[in-house]
C-alpha cells in the first residue's frame, strides 16, 4: 500500500495530500474554521468505508456471477458520547433474488475497511527529525 503524506495547504486548515503520484486536498467546513475546499478527514474516513464496501461487492458479485449492476454505498458519521457512529446504507442495483441480496449484505460486512474500523487498531506515532 502506498503511504499517504499530508502537509499544510492554502488557507487556515487545508491540507495537501499525496498518495504516490496522486494529489488531493482535505479541508474543514467553513463552519469549523476551514475554507471547505475538500473533504474533511472524517469525510475521507467515510469515503474509505463506502468505496471499500462497493469494491468488495463488485469483486464478489463478479466472481460468483451475481447480476449486480451497481452498489451505491452511502456513509454518514456522527459522534455521540465519544463514540463514532458509522451509518452505512447499501443500495443494490440488479436483478437479484432475496438470497443474493442477503449474501451481498453479509459480504459488505467483510470489506477490509469495515474490518479495520470494527477491529482493534493501533496507531504508532514517531517524531521524525
PDB file of C-alpha atoms in Angstrom:
ATOM      1  CA  UNK A   1       0.000   0.000   0.000  1.00  0.00           C
ATOM      2  CA  UNK A   2       1.272   3.477  -0.830  1.00  0.00           C
ATOM      3  CA  UNK A   3       1.923   5.894   2.017  1.00  0.00           C
ATOM      4  CA  UNK A   4      -0.231   8.975   2.412  1.00  0.00           C
ATOM      5  CA  UNK A   5       1.603  12.253   3.047  1.00  0.00           C
ATOM      6  CA  UNK A   6      -0.113  15.377   4.394  1.00  0.00           C
ATOM      7  CA  UNK A   7       1.268  18.879   4.747  1.00  0.00           C
ATOM      8  CA  UNK A   8      -0.111  22.379   5.145  1.00  0.00           C
ATOM      9  CA  UNK A   9      -2.023  23.716   2.159  1.00  0.00           C
ATOM     10  CA  UNK A  10      -3.659  27.055   1.415  1.00  0.00           C
ATOM     11  CA  UNK A  11      -5.980  28.751   3.881  1.00  0.00           C
ATOM     12  CA  UNK A  12      -6.449  28.181   7.578  1.00  0.00           C
ATOM     13  CA  UNK A  13      -6.837  24.361   7.679  1.00  0.00           C
ATOM     14  CA  UNK A  14      -6.402  22.936   4.171  1.00  0.00           C
ATOM     15  CA  UNK A  15      -4.002  20.025   3.883  1.00  0.00           C
ATOM     16  CA  UNK A  16      -2.240  18.946   0.689  1.00  0.00           C
ATOM     17  CA  UNK A  17      -2.322  15.163   0.443  1.00  0.00           C
ATOM     18  CA  UNK A  18      -0.200  12.914  -1.717  1.00  0.00           C
ATOM     19  CA  UNK A  19      -0.602   9.201  -2.279  1.00  0.00           C
ATOM     20  CA  UNK A  20       2.098   8.092  -4.670  1.00  0.00           C
ATOM     21  CA  UNK A  21       1.697  10.400  -7.680  1.00  0.00           C
ATOM     22  CA  UNK A  22      -1.925  11.275  -6.818  1.00  0.00           C
ATOM     23  CA  UNK A  23      -2.530  14.703  -5.265  1.00  0.00           C
ATOM     24  CA  UNK A  24      -5.677  15.814  -3.446  1.00  0.00           C
ATOM     25  CA  UNK A  25      -6.688  18.056  -0.558  1.00  0.00           C
ATOM     26  CA  UNK A  26      -8.528  17.862   2.723  1.00  0.00           C
ATOM     27  CA  UNK A  27     -10.100  20.803   4.497  1.00  0.00           C
ATOM     28  CA  UNK A  28     -12.576  21.650   7.213  1.00  0.00           C
ATOM     29  CA  UNK A  29     -16.006  23.080   6.552  1.00  0.00           C
ATOM     30  CA  UNK A  30     -16.485  26.846   6.742  1.00  0.00           C
ATOM     31  CA  UNK A  31     -18.437  26.418   9.985  1.00  0.00           C
ATOM     32  CA  UNK A  32     -15.424  24.651  11.513  1.00  0.00           C
ATOM     33  CA  UNK A  33     -12.807  27.224  10.522  1.00  0.00           C
ATOM     34  CA  UNK A  34     -11.762  25.895   7.119  1.00  0.00           C
ATOM     35  CA  UNK A  35     -12.448  27.048   3.583  1.00  0.00           C
ATOM     36  CA  UNK A  36     -14.343  23.900   2.537  1.00  0.00           C
ATOM     37  CA  UNK A  37     -12.012  23.234  -0.411  1.00  0.00           C
ATOM     38  CA  UNK A  38     -12.010  19.459   0.031  1.00  0.00           C
ATOM     39  CA  UNK A  39     -13.439  16.612   2.056  1.00  0.00           C
ATOM     40  CA  UNK A  40     -12.778  16.685   5.787  1.00  0.00           C
ATOM     41  CA  UNK A  41     -10.725  13.907   7.375  1.00  0.00           C
ATOM     42  CA  UNK A  42     -13.955  12.330   8.666  1.00  0.00           C
ATOM     43  CA  UNK A  43     -15.430  12.504   5.150  1.00  0.00           C
ATOM     44  CA  UNK A  44     -12.351  10.703   3.825  1.00  0.00           C
ATOM     45  CA  UNK A  45     -12.886   8.070   6.504  1.00  0.00           C
ATOM     46  CA  UNK A  46     -16.497   7.662   5.362  1.00  0.00           C
ATOM     47  CA  UNK A  47     -15.342   7.584   1.732  1.00  0.00           C
ATOM     48  CA  UNK A  48     -12.877   4.811   2.570  1.00  0.00           C
ATOM     49  CA  UNK A  49     -15.652   2.668   4.055  1.00  0.00           C
ATOM     50  CA  UNK A  50     -18.061   3.427   1.201  1.00  0.00           C
ATOM     51  CA  UNK A  51     -15.518   2.756  -1.561  1.00  0.00           C
ATOM     52  CA  UNK A  52     -14.194  -0.413   0.052  1.00  0.00           C
ATOM     53  CA  UNK A  53     -17.716  -1.762   0.555  1.00  0.00           C
ATOM     54  CA  UNK A  54     -18.675  -1.110  -3.060  1.00  0.00           C
ATOM     55  CA  UNK A  55     -15.388  -2.563  -4.398  1.00  0.00           C
ATOM     56  CA  UNK A  56     -15.796  -5.680  -2.264  1.00  0.00           C
ATOM     57  CA  UNK A  57     -19.353  -6.192  -3.504  1.00  0.00           C
ATOM     58  CA  UNK A  58     -18.271  -5.721  -7.125  1.00  0.00           C
ATOM     59  CA  UNK A  59     -15.398  -8.225  -6.841  1.00  0.00           C
ATOM     60  CA  UNK A  60     -17.571 -10.797  -5.055  1.00  0.00           C
ATOM     61  CA  UNK A  61     -20.513 -10.484  -7.432  1.00  0.00           C
ATOM     62  CA  UNK A  62     -18.254 -10.825 -10.477  1.00  0.00           C
ATOM     63  CA  UNK A  63     -16.501 -13.870  -9.010  1.00  0.00           C
ATOM     64  CA  UNK A  64     -19.829 -15.531  -8.160  1.00  0.00           C
ATOM     65  CA  UNK A  65     -21.616 -14.408 -11.380  1.00  0.00           C
ATOM     66  CA  UNK A  66     -24.242 -12.487  -9.402  1.00  0.00           C
ATOM     67  CA  UNK A  67     -26.023  -9.952 -11.668  1.00  0.00           C
ATOM     68  CA  UNK A  68     -25.125  -6.912  -9.556  1.00  0.00           C
ATOM     69  CA  UNK A  69     -25.123  -3.865 -11.828  1.00  0.00           C
ATOM     70  CA  UNK A  70     -24.196  -1.341  -9.144  1.00  0.00           C
ATOM     71  CA  UNK A  71     -23.744  -0.976  -5.402  1.00  0.00           C
ATOM     72  CA  UNK A  72     -24.410   2.547  -4.178  1.00  0.00           C
ATOM     73  CA  UNK A  73     -22.987   2.941  -0.686  1.00  0.00           C
ATOM     74  CA  UNK A  74     -23.657   5.998   1.465  1.00  0.00           C
ATOM     75  CA  UNK A  75     -21.840   6.512   4.767  1.00  0.00           C
ATOM     76  CA  UNK A  76     -22.619   9.093   7.411  1.00  0.00           C
ATOM     77  CA  UNK A  77     -20.530   9.538  10.558  1.00  0.00           C
ATOM     78  CA  UNK A  78     -21.705  11.231  13.710  1.00  0.00           C
ATOM     79  CA  UNK A  79     -20.219  11.425  17.175  1.00  0.00           C
ATOM     80  CA  UNK A  80     -22.345  10.662  20.233  1.00  0.00           C
ATOM     81  CA  UNK A  81     -20.944  10.378  23.750  1.00  0.00           C
ATOM     82  CA  UNK A  82     -17.360   9.967  22.491  1.00  0.00           C
ATOM     83  CA  UNK A  83     -18.418   7.157  20.129  1.00  0.00           C
ATOM     84  CA  UNK A  84     -18.111   7.427  16.350  1.00  0.00           C
ATOM     85  CA  UNK A  85     -21.278   6.025  14.789  1.00  0.00           C
ATOM     86  CA  UNK A  86     -20.998   4.981  11.138  1.00  0.00           C
ATOM     87  CA  UNK A  87     -24.322   4.608   9.360  1.00  0.00           C
ATOM     88  CA  UNK A  88     -23.878   2.762   6.070  1.00  0.00           C
ATOM     89  CA  UNK A  89     -26.694   2.419   3.526  1.00  0.00           C
ATOM     90  CA  UNK A  90     -26.168  -0.109   0.731  1.00  0.00           C
ATOM     91  CA  UNK A  91     -28.351   0.066  -2.375  1.00  0.00           C
ATOM     92  CA  UNK A  92     -28.000  -2.990  -4.594  1.00  0.00           C
ATOM     93  CA  UNK A  93     -28.951  -2.485  -8.251  1.00  0.00           C
ATOM     94  CA  UNK A  94     -29.604  -5.509 -10.434  1.00  0.00           C
ATOM     95  CA  UNK A  95     -31.934  -8.449 -10.935  1.00  0.00           C
ATOM     96  CA  UNK A  96     -31.159 -10.069  -7.583  1.00  0.00           C
ATOM     97  CA  UNK A  97     -33.160 -12.596  -5.616  1.00  0.00           C
ATOM     98  CA  UNK A  98     -33.594 -12.359  -1.834  1.00  0.00           C
ATOM     99  CA  UNK A  99     -30.840 -14.910  -1.163  1.00  0.00           C
ATOM    100  CA  UNK A 100     -28.330 -12.947  -3.255  1.00  0.00           C
ATOM    101  CA  UNK A 101     -29.281  -9.686  -1.539  1.00  0.00           C
ATOM    102  CA  UNK A 102     -28.804 -11.217   1.927  1.00  0.00           C
ATOM    103  CA  UNK A 103     -25.459 -12.729   0.909  1.00  0.00           C
ATOM    104  CA  UNK A 104     -24.225  -9.426  -0.547  1.00  0.00           C
ATOM    105  CA  UNK A 105     -25.122  -7.650   2.697  1.00  0.00           C
ATOM    106  CA  UNK A 106     -23.090 -10.264   4.592  1.00  0.00           C
ATOM    107  CA  UNK A 107     -20.172  -9.667   2.213  1.00  0.00           C
ATOM    108  CA  UNK A 108     -20.417  -5.891   2.794  1.00  0.00           C
ATOM    109  CA  UNK A 109     -19.603  -6.578   6.453  1.00  0.00           C
ATOM    110  CA  UNK A 110     -16.364  -8.271   5.360  1.00  0.00           C
ATOM    111  CA  UNK A 111     -14.755  -5.420   3.424  1.00  0.00           C
ATOM    112  CA  UNK A 112     -11.219  -4.705   4.691  1.00  0.00           C
ATOM    113  CA  UNK A 113     -12.003  -1.153   5.870  1.00  0.00           C
ATOM    114  CA  UNK A 114     -15.048  -2.391   7.807  1.00  0.00           C
ATOM    115  CA  UNK A 115     -12.817  -4.998   9.453  1.00  0.00           C
ATOM    116  CA  UNK A 116     -10.163  -2.382  10.249  1.00  0.00           C
ATOM    117  CA  UNK A 117     -12.651   0.066  11.764  1.00  0.00           C
ATOM    118  CA  UNK A 118     -14.534  -2.600  13.733  1.00  0.00           C
ATOM    119  CA  UNK A 119     -11.399  -4.388  14.919  1.00  0.00           C
ATOM    120  CA  UNK A 120      -8.562  -3.413  17.175  1.00  0.00           C
ATOM    121  CA  UNK A 121      -6.496  -0.521  15.866  1.00  0.00           C
ATOM    122  CA  UNK A 122      -3.012   0.565  16.888  1.00  0.00           C
ATOM    123  CA  UNK A 123      -1.568   3.924  15.906  1.00  0.00           C
ATOM    124  CA  UNK A 124       2.190   4.222  16.238  1.00  0.00           C
ATOM    125  CA  UNK A 125       3.404   7.817  16.141  1.00  0.00           C
ATOM    126  CA  UNK A 126       7.058   8.658  15.659  1.00  0.00           C
ATOM    127  CA  UNK A 127       8.676  12.081  15.598  1.00  0.00           C
ATOM    128  CA  UNK A 128      10.968  12.475  12.577  1.00  0.00           C
ATOM    129  CA  UNK A 129      13.878  14.880  12.888  1.00  0.00           C
TER     130      UNK A 129
END
